[in-house]
Tab-separated table of C-alpha atoms in Angstrom:
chain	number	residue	atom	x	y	z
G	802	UNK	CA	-70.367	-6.264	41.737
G	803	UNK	CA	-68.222	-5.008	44.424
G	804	UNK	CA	-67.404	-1.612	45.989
G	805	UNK	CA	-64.398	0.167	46.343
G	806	UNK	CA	-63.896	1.356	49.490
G	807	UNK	CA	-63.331	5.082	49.631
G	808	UNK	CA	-59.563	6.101	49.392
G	809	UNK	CA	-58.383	8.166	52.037
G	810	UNK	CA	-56.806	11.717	50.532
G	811	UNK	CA	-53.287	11.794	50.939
G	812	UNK	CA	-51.940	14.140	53.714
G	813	UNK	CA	-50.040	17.549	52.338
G	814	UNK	CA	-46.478	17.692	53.710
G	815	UNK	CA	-45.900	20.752	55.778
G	816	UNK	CA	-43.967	23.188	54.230
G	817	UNK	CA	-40.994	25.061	55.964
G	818	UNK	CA	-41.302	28.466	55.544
G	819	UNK	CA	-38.432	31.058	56.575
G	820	UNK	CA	-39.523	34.057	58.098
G	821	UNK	CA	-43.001	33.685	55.651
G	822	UNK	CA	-40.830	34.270	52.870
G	823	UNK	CA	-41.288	31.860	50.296
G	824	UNK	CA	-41.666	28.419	50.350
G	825	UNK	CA	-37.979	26.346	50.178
G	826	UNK	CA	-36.784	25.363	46.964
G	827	UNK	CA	-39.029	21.959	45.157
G	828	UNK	CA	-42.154	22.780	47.259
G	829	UNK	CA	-44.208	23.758	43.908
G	830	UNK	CA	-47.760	22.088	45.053
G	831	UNK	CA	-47.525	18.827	42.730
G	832	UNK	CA	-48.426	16.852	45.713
G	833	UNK	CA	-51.410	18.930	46.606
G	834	UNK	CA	-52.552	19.192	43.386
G	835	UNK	CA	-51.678	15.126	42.714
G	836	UNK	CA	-53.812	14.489	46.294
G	837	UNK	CA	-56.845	16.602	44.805
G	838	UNK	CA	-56.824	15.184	41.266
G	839	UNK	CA	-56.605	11.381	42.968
G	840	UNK	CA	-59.837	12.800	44.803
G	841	UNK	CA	-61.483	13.829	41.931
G	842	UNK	CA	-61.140	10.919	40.222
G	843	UNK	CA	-62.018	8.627	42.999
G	844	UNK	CA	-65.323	10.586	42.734
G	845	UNK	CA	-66.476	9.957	39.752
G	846	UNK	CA	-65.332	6.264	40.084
G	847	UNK	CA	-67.391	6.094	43.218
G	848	UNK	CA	-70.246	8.098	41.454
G	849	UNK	CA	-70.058	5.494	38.489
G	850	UNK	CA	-70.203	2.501	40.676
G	851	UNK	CA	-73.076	4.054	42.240
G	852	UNK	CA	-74.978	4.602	39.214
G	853	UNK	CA	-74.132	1.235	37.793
G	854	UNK	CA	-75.254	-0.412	40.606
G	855	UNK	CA	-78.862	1.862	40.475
G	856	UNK	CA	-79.438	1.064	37.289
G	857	UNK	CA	-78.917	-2.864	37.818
G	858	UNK	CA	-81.304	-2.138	40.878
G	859	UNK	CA	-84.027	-0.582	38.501
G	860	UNK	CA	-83.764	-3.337	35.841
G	861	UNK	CA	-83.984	-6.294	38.864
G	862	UNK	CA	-80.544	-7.182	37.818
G	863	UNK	CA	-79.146	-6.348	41.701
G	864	UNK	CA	-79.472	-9.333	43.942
G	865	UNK	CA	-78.484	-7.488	46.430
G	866	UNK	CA	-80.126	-3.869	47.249
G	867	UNK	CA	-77.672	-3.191	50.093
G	868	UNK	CA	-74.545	-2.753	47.822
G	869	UNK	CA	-76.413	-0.329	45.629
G	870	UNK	CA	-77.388	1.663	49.082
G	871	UNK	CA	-73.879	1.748	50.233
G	872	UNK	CA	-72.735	3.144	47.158
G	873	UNK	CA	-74.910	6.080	46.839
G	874	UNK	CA	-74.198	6.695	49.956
G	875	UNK	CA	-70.420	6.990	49.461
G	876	UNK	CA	-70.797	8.815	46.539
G	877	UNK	CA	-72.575	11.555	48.355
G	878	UNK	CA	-70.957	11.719	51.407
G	879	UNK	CA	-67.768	12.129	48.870
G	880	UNK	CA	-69.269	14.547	46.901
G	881	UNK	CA	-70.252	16.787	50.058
G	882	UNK	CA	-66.855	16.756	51.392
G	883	UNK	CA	-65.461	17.602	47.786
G	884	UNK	CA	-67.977	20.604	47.577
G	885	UNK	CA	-66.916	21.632	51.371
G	886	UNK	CA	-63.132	21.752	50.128
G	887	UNK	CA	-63.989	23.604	47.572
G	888	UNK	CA	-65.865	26.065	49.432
G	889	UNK	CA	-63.385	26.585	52.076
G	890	UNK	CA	-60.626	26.879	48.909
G	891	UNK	CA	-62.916	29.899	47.261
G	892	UNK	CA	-63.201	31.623	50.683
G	893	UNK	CA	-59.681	31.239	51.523
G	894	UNK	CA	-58.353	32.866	47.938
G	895	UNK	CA	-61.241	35.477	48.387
G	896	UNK	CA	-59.846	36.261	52.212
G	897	UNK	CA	-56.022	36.657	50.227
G	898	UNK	CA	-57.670	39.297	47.623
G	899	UNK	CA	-59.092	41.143	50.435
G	900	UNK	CA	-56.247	41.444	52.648
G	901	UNK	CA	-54.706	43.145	49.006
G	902	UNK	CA	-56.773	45.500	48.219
């Protein structure tokens, strides 16, 4: 069985901003929220090749234990950076409600 490789996530356009007013006319965040929900679901296709590939290495159905190591390894490394996006996303809306109040 082989791996994907990890996709890269797709870089967010700037967006021109006049005076920080709003953002110009057909800017509505599809392409942000299209790049995060292409990450998302290149997670869990990276986190079922890695369990596929563990549970062929349990059975002794994996000739080759180095695939199987790779792949947990992307899946985690994936996961982490997800979580870390995340993160920064909660403590950047939580910085907005402070400045407010």
């Amino acid at each position: 069985m082989t791996v994907a490789p990890i996709a890269p996530v797709q870089g967010v356009l700037p967006t021109d901003y006049v005076g920080g007013a709003a953002p110009v006319a057909g800017t509505d965040g599809s392409a942000f929220a299209t790049s995060l929900t292409g990450a998302v679901d290149n997670l869990q296709q990276l986190q079922s090749t890695s369990n596929q590939l563990a549970v062929s290495a349990v059975t002794g159905n994996l000739d080759d234990i180095h695939n199987a190591t790779l792949a947990a390894t992307r899946a985690q490394v994936t996961l982490e950076l997800m979580a870390t996006v995340r993160n920064k996303g909660v403590d950047a809306f939580n910085e907005i409600m402070r400045m407010q109040a």
